[in-house]
GROMACS .gro file of C-alpha atoms in nm:
model
  268
    1UNK     CA    1   3.671   2.526  -1.844
    2UNK     CA    2   3.982   2.348  -1.939
    3UNK     CA    3   4.028   1.993  -1.957
    4UNK     CA    4   4.268   2.056  -1.638
    5UNK     CA    5   4.036   2.021  -1.381
    6UNK     CA    6   4.020   1.853  -1.106
    7UNK     CA    7   3.653   1.669  -1.010
    8UNK     CA    8   3.490   1.505  -0.821
    9UNK     CA    9   3.208   1.275  -0.824
   10UNK     CA   10   2.996   1.127  -0.563
   11UNK     CA   11   2.896   0.786  -0.565
   12UNK     CA   12   3.088   0.647  -0.855
   13UNK     CA   13   3.054   0.268  -0.709
   14UNK     CA   14   2.798   0.189  -0.949
   15UNK     CA   15   2.519   0.349  -1.221
   16UNK     CA   16   2.540   0.697  -1.307
   17UNK     CA   17   2.839   0.810  -1.130
   18UNK     CA   18   3.045   0.575  -1.192
   19UNK     CA   19   2.967   0.616  -1.567
   20UNK     CA   20   3.022   1.013  -1.490
   21UNK     CA   21   3.355   0.962  -1.365
   22UNK     CA   22   3.476   0.772  -1.696
   23UNK     CA   23   3.368   0.972  -1.913
   24UNK     CA   24   3.564   1.307  -1.679
   25UNK     CA   25   3.842   1.059  -1.721
   26UNK     CA   26   3.812   1.085  -2.091
   27UNK     CA   27   3.846   1.495  -2.086
   28UNK     CA   28   4.103   1.442  -1.958
   29UNK     CA   29   4.023   1.598  -1.630
   30UNK     CA   30   4.177   1.461  -1.298
   31UNK     CA   31   3.889   1.289  -1.088
   32UNK     CA   32   3.815   1.190  -0.741
   33UNK     CA   33   3.539   0.947  -0.691
   34UNK     CA   34   3.333   0.868  -0.318
   35UNK     CA   35   3.272   0.585  -0.270
   36UNK     CA   36   3.101   0.473   0.113
   37UNK     CA   37   3.386   0.195   0.172
   38UNK     CA   38   3.717   0.132  -0.083
   39UNK     CA   39   3.766  -0.189   0.080
   40UNK     CA   40   3.440  -0.283  -0.113
   41UNK     CA   41   3.459  -0.057  -0.436
   42UNK     CA   42   3.584  -0.197  -0.738
   43UNK     CA   43   3.865  -0.045  -0.890
   44UNK     CA   44   3.775   0.242  -1.180
   45UNK     CA   45   4.053   0.354  -1.409
   46UNK     CA   46   4.142   0.712  -1.404
   47UNK     CA   47   3.964   0.717  -1.030
   48UNK     CA   48   4.105   0.809  -0.729
   49UNK     CA   49   3.876   0.651  -0.482
   50UNK     CA   50   3.807   0.894  -0.142
   51UNK     CA   51   3.624   0.708   0.119
   52UNK     CA   52   3.310   0.986   0.219
   53UNK     CA   53   2.938   0.849   0.335
   54UNK     CA   54   2.718   1.229   0.223
   55UNK     CA   55   2.562   1.097   0.567
   56UNK     CA   56   2.825   1.195   0.810
   57UNK     CA   57   2.936   1.553   0.845
   58UNK     CA   58   3.315   1.444   0.960
   59UNK     CA   59   3.342   1.206   0.648
   60UNK     CA   60   3.221   1.487   0.419
   61UNK     CA   61   3.503   1.699   0.555
   62UNK     CA   62   3.778   1.465   0.597
   63UNK     CA   63   3.739   1.347   0.240
   64UNK     CA   64   3.723   1.695   0.101
   65UNK     CA   65   4.011   1.774   0.311
   66UNK     CA   66   4.225   1.450   0.186
   67UNK     CA   67   4.148   1.635  -0.213
   68UNK     CA   68   4.278   1.905  -0.150
   69UNK     CA   69   4.612   1.788   0.010
   70UNK     CA   70   4.680   1.625  -0.280
   71UNK     CA   71   4.527   1.805  -0.540
   72UNK     CA   72   4.492   2.223  -0.415
   73UNK     CA   73   4.174   2.236  -0.513
   74UNK     CA   74   3.863   2.099  -0.669
   75UNK     CA   75   3.749   2.308  -0.962
   76UNK     CA   76   3.364   2.104  -1.035
   77UNK     CA   77   3.153   1.947  -0.759
   78UNK     CA   78   2.885   1.641  -0.877
   79UNK     CA   79   2.666   1.576  -0.613
   80UNK     CA   80   2.542   1.231  -0.786
   81UNK     CA   81   2.499   1.028  -0.416
   82UNK     CA   82   2.146   0.994  -0.359
   83UNK     CA   83   1.927   0.637  -0.241
   84UNK     CA   84   1.541   0.622  -0.345
   85UNK     CA   85   1.183   0.474  -0.131
   86UNK     CA   86   0.891   0.283  -0.266
   87UNK     CA   87   0.560   0.365  -0.118
   88UNK     CA   88   0.209   0.573  -0.022
   89UNK     CA   89   0.277   0.886   0.186
   90UNK     CA   90   0.047   0.747   0.436
   91UNK     CA   91   0.309   0.424   0.486
   92UNK     CA   92   0.611   0.649   0.489
   93UNK     CA   93   0.742   0.658   0.843
   94UNK     CA   94   0.905   1.012   0.936
   95UNK     CA   95   1.166   0.783   0.988
   96UNK     CA   96   1.238   0.655   0.641
   97UNK     CA   97   1.133   1.009   0.509
   98UNK     CA   98   1.437   1.152   0.795
   99UNK     CA   99   1.697   0.872   0.634
  100UNK     CA  100   1.556   0.973   0.190
  101UNK     CA  101   1.640   1.337   0.298
  102UNK     CA  102   1.908   1.272   0.505
  103UNK     CA  103   2.112   1.113   0.152
  104UNK     CA  104   1.931   1.286  -0.094
  105UNK     CA  105   1.892   1.692   0.066
  106UNK     CA  106   2.119   1.716   0.340
  107UNK     CA  107   2.415   1.471   0.166
  108UNK     CA  108   2.469   1.755  -0.075
  109UNK     CA  109   2.395   2.058   0.184
  110UNK     CA  110   2.721   1.863   0.330
  111UNK     CA  111   2.918   1.863   0.062
  112UNK     CA  112   2.814   2.195  -0.103
  113UNK     CA  113   2.956   2.353   0.244
  114UNK     CA  114   3.277   2.185   0.236
  115UNK     CA  115   3.362   2.278  -0.104
  116UNK     CA  116   3.299   2.589  -0.158
  117UNK     CA  117   3.495   2.717   0.092
  118UNK     CA  118   3.798   2.658  -0.121
  119UNK     CA  119   3.603   2.763  -0.425
  120UNK     CA  120   3.543   3.033  -0.309
  121UNK     CA  121   3.872   3.087  -0.228
  122UNK     CA  122   4.014   2.991  -0.606
  123UNK     CA  123   3.705   3.237  -0.760
  124UNK     CA  124   3.596   2.951  -0.959
  125UNK     CA  125   3.427   2.628  -0.932
  126UNK     CA  126   3.093   2.478  -1.081
  127UNK     CA  127   2.881   2.291  -0.859
  128UNK     CA  128   2.625   1.985  -1.054
  129UNK     CA  129   2.342   1.860  -0.872
  130UNK     CA  130   2.097   1.575  -0.991
  131UNK     CA  131   1.806   1.557  -0.963
  132UNK     CA  132   1.486   1.438  -1.169
  133UNK     CA  133   1.249   1.471  -1.370
  134UNK     CA  134   1.031   1.405  -1.044
  135UNK     CA  135   1.223   1.785  -0.904
  136UNK     CA  136   0.928   1.921  -1.167
  137UNK     CA  137   0.691   1.602  -1.149
  138UNK     CA  138   0.494   1.501  -0.903
  139UNK     CA  139   0.552   1.008  -0.838
  140UNK     CA  140   0.296   0.799  -0.712
  141UNK     CA  141   0.460   0.600  -0.447
  142UNK     CA  142   0.674   0.765  -0.512
  143UNK     CA  143   0.625   1.090  -0.276
  144UNK     CA  144   0.917   1.148  -0.055
  145UNK     CA  145   1.125   1.049  -0.293
  146UNK     CA  146   0.983   1.328  -0.550
  147UNK     CA  147   0.986   1.518  -0.284
  148UNK     CA  148   1.373   1.588  -0.171
  149UNK     CA  149   1.428   1.596  -0.558
  150UNK     CA  150   1.215   1.949  -0.529
  151UNK     CA  151   1.425   2.021  -0.243
  152UNK     CA  152   1.755   2.014  -0.387
  153UNK     CA  153   1.620   2.177  -0.716
  154UNK     CA  154   1.515   2.492  -0.475
  155UNK     CA  155   1.796   2.456  -0.345
  156UNK     CA  156   1.999   2.409  -0.605
  157UNK     CA  157   1.869   2.750  -0.736
  158UNK     CA  158   1.858   3.018  -0.486
  159UNK     CA  159   2.236   2.881  -0.419
  160UNK     CA  160   2.345   2.960  -0.767
  161UNK     CA  161   2.214   3.309  -0.735
  162UNK     CA  162   2.465   3.324  -0.401
  163UNK     CA  163   2.806   3.157  -0.531
  164UNK     CA  164   2.758   3.323  -0.892
  165UNK     CA  165   2.927   3.680  -0.714
  166UNK     CA  166   3.212   3.450  -0.653
  167UNK     CA  167   3.286   3.267  -1.008
  168UNK     CA  168   3.154   2.994  -0.894
  169UNK     CA  169   2.756   2.837  -1.113
  170UNK     CA  170   2.589   2.608  -0.954
  171UNK     CA  171   2.353   2.374  -1.256
  172UNK     CA  172   2.069   2.092  -1.245
  173UNK     CA  173   2.085   1.761  -1.427
  174UNK     CA  174   1.701   1.602  -1.437
  175UNK     CA  175   1.717   1.264  -1.583
  176UNK     CA  176   1.474   1.041  -1.577
  177UNK     CA  177   1.436   0.677  -1.578
  178UNK     CA  178   1.744   0.545  -1.679
  179UNK     CA  179   1.948   0.205  -1.629
  180UNK     CA  180   2.082   0.144  -1.307
  181UNK     CA  181   1.982  -0.096  -1.029
  182UNK     CA  182   1.860   0.193  -0.839
  183UNK     CA  183   1.462   0.166  -0.897
  184UNK     CA  184   1.483  -0.177  -0.986
  185UNK     CA  185   1.634  -0.284  -0.633
  186UNK     CA  186   1.417   0.031  -0.477
  187UNK     CA  187   1.343  -0.039  -0.121
  188UNK     CA  188   0.987  -0.072   0.010
  189UNK     CA  189   0.832   0.129   0.272
  190UNK     CA  190   0.847  -0.098   0.596
  191UNK     CA  191   0.430  -0.019   0.700
  192UNK     CA  192   0.198  -0.164   0.440
  193UNK     CA  193  -0.149  -0.057   0.444
  194UNK     CA  194  -0.376  -0.310   0.261
  195UNK     CA  195  -0.548  -0.036   0.066
  196UNK     CA  196  -0.249   0.058  -0.161
  197UNK     CA  197  -0.177  -0.268  -0.210
  198UNK     CA  198  -0.315  -0.302  -0.603
  199UNK     CA  199  -0.193  -0.026  -0.700
  200UNK     CA  200   0.113   0.023  -0.557
  201UNK     CA  201   0.169  -0.300  -0.675
  202UNK     CA  202   0.101  -0.186  -1.022
  203UNK     CA  203   0.376   0.180  -0.983
  204UNK     CA  204   0.648  -0.087  -0.834
  205UNK     CA  205   0.619  -0.327  -1.173
  206UNK     CA  206   0.596  -0.018  -1.411
  207UNK     CA  207   0.920   0.191  -1.226
  208UNK     CA  208   1.050  -0.173  -1.332
  209UNK     CA  209   0.945  -0.226  -1.669
  210UNK     CA  210   1.055   0.139  -1.764
  211UNK     CA  211   1.385   0.119  -1.656
  212UNK     CA  212   1.426  -0.201  -1.807
  213UNK     CA  213   1.388  -0.037  -2.146
  214UNK     CA  214   1.523   0.293  -2.038
  215UNK     CA  215   1.864   0.409  -2.159
  216UNK     CA  216   2.192   0.342  -2.031
  217UNK     CA  217   2.359   0.539  -1.811
  218UNK     CA  218   2.620   0.674  -2.008
  219UNK     CA  219   2.363   0.888  -2.148
  220UNK     CA  220   2.278   1.056  -1.814
  221UNK     CA  221   2.659   1.120  -1.813
  222UNK     CA  222   2.739   1.265  -2.092
  223UNK     CA  223   2.457   1.536  -1.966
  224UNK     CA  224   2.611   1.583  -1.629
  225UNK     CA  225   2.994   1.635  -1.844
  226UNK     CA  226   2.829   1.878  -2.042
  227UNK     CA  227   2.665   2.083  -1.766
  228UNK     CA  228   2.972   2.058  -1.567
  229UNK     CA  229   3.235   2.193  -1.872
  230UNK     CA  230   3.041   2.377  -2.079
  231UNK     CA  231   2.838   2.682  -2.032
  232UNK     CA  232   2.627   2.745  -1.767
  233UNK     CA  233   2.303   2.650  -1.776
  234UNK     CA  234   2.045   2.584  -1.493
  235UNK     CA  235   1.923   2.303  -1.631
  236UNK     CA  236   1.985   2.000  -1.857
  237UNK     CA  237   1.775   1.741  -1.933
  238UNK     CA  238   1.919   1.457  -2.081
  239UNK     CA  239   1.780   1.363  -2.414
  240UNK     CA  240   1.475   1.156  -2.473
  241UNK     CA  241   1.170   1.088  -2.248
  242UNK     CA  242   1.353   1.389  -2.006
  243UNK     CA  243   1.368   1.596  -2.243
  244UNK     CA  244   1.006   1.589  -2.350
  245UNK     CA  245   0.888   1.567  -1.996
  246UNK     CA  246   1.036   1.877  -1.954
  247UNK     CA  247   0.867   2.011  -2.233
  248UNK     CA  248   0.538   1.892  -2.175
  249UNK     CA  249   0.522   2.038  -1.805
  250UNK     CA  250   0.616   2.376  -1.964
  251UNK     CA  251   0.350   2.366  -2.177
  252UNK     CA  252   0.081   2.124  -2.224
  253UNK     CA  253  -0.228   2.200  -2.003
  254UNK     CA  254  -0.176   2.053  -1.672
  255UNK     CA  255  -0.494   1.777  -1.699
  256UNK     CA  256  -0.264   1.568  -2.019
  257UNK     CA  257   0.060   1.568  -1.844
  258UNK     CA  258  -0.117   1.420  -1.498
  259UNK     CA  259  -0.307   1.159  -1.769
  260UNK     CA  260   0.024   1.085  -1.922
  261UNK     CA  261   0.230   1.033  -1.568
  262UNK     CA  262  -0.083   0.817  -1.422
  263UNK     CA  263  -0.022   0.595  -1.768
  264UNK     CA  264   0.325   0.580  -1.654
  265UNK     CA  265   0.278   0.475  -1.317
  266UNK     CA  266   0.058   0.253  -1.421
  267UNK     CA  267  -0.255   0.371  -1.262
  268UNK     CA  268  -0.374   0.437  -1.659
   0.00000   0.00000   0.00000
């Protein structure tokens, strides 16, 4: 792909999305970034902000149309916007799970369905879905978040088979812990069951500690840019822990992987 691509990154208010948008600008791309409220968003040099909420279909359709009106095309879509939740599966209300999937899974579906007609018409495009290592690993006390990322993985692989006939490819980026506020400020399930208090507390503390020691968003952003602009590959794991976990999951027996995961989440 050339450096004159029109790129849309969702969720550029902070963290990975913001860092990715900045790096696309440095690559010479024309970059649009979605935010829920332009009035409340901090300016981002070289990035054209678009007000869009991935949880609302009308908002998505209008946002995509505004980009098409201005740039006439969209070459790269980076689905980065999402949220998280901490709580045991038993503690998580169905309404909380629905809200999580609405952002993390159906938000991607809305974006894809709004962008694909334009990519099909131009007979080219790249869709980058930001997943997680929790898209191929379990996560104690982040069960519904992990389930949403597993769903993103299945959706992405299937979509890639369907759209490659139009010159469009879909790829996944699977980061591990990253130094953003997403996990540090993760909301807790509204219902608390005392029997889970000890282990939930250990897991929450372990998540915060891992995030504090994690790489900055720029490292994941580099992987996103590579996934968008370089030769196609279905999966991209940033260097470091994410890459190691991917190899462990693939090549090591289940027992040691399970033990290592429990240790990461403070469960011994």
